[in-house]
Short mmCIF file of C-alpha atoms in Angstrom, two decimals:
data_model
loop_
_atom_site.label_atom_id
_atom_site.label_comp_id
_atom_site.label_asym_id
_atom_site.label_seq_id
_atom_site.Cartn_x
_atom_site.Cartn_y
_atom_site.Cartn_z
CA UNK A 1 36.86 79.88 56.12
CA UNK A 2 36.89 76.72 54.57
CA UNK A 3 39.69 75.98 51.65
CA UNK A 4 39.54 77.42 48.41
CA UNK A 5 39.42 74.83 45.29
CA UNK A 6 42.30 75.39 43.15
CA UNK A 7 42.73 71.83 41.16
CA UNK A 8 43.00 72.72 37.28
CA UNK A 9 44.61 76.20 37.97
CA UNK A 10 48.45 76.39 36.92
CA UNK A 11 50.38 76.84 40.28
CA UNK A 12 52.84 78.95 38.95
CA UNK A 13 50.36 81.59 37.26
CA UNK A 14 48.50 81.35 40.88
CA UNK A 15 51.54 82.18 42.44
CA UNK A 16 52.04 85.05 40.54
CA UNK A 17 48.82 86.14 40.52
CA UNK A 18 48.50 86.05 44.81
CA UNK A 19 52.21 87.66 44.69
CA UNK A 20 51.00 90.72 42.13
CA UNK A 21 47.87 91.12 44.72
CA UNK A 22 49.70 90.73 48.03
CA UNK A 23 50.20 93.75 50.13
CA UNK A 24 54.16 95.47 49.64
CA UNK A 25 55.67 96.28 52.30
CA UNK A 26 55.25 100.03 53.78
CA UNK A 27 58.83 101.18 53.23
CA UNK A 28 59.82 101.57 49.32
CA UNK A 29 59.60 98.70 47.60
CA UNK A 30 62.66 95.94 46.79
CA UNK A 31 60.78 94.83 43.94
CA UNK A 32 57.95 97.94 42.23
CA UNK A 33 56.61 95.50 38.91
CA UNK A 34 54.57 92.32 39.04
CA UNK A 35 56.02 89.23 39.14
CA UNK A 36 55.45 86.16 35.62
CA UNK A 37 53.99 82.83 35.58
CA UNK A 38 58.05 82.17 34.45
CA UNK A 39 59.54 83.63 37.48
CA UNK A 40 56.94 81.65 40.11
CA UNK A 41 57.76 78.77 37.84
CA UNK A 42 61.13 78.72 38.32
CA UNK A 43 60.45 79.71 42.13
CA UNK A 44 58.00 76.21 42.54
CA UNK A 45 60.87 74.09 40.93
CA UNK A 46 62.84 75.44 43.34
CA UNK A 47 61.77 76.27 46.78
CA UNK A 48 58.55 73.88 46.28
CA UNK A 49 55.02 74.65 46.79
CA UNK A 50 54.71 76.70 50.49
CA UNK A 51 55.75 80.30 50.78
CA UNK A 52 55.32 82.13 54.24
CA UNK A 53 57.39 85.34 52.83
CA UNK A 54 58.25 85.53 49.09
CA UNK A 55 60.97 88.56 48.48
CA UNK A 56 59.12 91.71 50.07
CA UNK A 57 55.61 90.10 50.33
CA UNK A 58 54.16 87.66 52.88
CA UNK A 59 52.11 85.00 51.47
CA UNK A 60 51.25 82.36 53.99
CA UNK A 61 50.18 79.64 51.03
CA UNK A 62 50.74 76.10 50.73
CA UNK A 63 50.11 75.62 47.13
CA UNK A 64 50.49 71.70 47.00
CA UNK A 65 47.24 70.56 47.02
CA UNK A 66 43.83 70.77 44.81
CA UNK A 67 42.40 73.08 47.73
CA UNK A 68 44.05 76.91 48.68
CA UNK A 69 43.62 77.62 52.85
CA UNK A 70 43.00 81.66 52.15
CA UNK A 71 43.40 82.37 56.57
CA UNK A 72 46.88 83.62 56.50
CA UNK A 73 47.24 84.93 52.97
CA UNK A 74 44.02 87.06 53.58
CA UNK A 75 44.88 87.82 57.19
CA UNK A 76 48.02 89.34 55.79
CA UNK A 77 46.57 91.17 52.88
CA UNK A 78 43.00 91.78 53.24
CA UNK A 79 39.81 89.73 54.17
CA UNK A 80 38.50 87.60 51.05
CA UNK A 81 41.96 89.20 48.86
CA UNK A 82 42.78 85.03 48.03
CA UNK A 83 39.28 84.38 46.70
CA UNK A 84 38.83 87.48 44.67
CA UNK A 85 42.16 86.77 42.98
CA UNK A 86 41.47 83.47 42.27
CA UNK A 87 38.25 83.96 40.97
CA UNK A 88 39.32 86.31 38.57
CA UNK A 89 42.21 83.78 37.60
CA UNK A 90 39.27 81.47 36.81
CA UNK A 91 37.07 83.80 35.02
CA UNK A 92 40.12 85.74 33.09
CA UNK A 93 43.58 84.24 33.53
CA UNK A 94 44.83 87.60 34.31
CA UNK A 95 47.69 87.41 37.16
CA UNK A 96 47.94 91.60 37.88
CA UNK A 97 46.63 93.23 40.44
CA UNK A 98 42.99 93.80 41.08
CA UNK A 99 42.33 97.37 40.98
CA UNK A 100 41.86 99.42 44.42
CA UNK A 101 39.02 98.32 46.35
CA UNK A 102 37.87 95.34 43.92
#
């Protein structure tokens, strides 16, 4: 799949919003609520723009550029998961969850 545009969108409300969507891990959770647009923030500032595994989640996302490569994100979490949360970043701003099977 070719990259995903993501130049206007705010990084930390992106990283949020792929964080709240990404698959948790299969034994009880370290972490059960979403993560905010202040907590990524604070995460960018410090550990910079590429996450491979981000507390109990894995990512895969470089977030430093104006275009999102979905492959590993989507191979961990679902085929076309990256895309579907980011559009409905762009269309809503809303960083939870997509509901089952959306």
């Amino acid at each position: 799949m070719t990259g995903i545009e993501i130049n206007g969108l705010n990084k930390a409300k992106l990283l949020a919003a792929l964080w709240n969507n990404a698959a948790p891990p299969l034994r009880t959770g370290i972490r059960n609520f979403a993560m905010t647009p202040a907590e990524a923030a604070e995460l960018l500032l410090r550990d910079g723009a590429v996450f491979e595994y981000l507390e109990d989640r894995t990512l895969m996302v470089d977030l430093g550029d104006d275009t999102f490569d979905p492959a590993g994100y989507d191979r961990e979490n679902g085929d076309g998961l990256a895309a579907r949360v980011i559009a409905r970043l762009r269309l809503t701003g809303s960083i939870q969850a997509l509901p089952a099977g959306a």
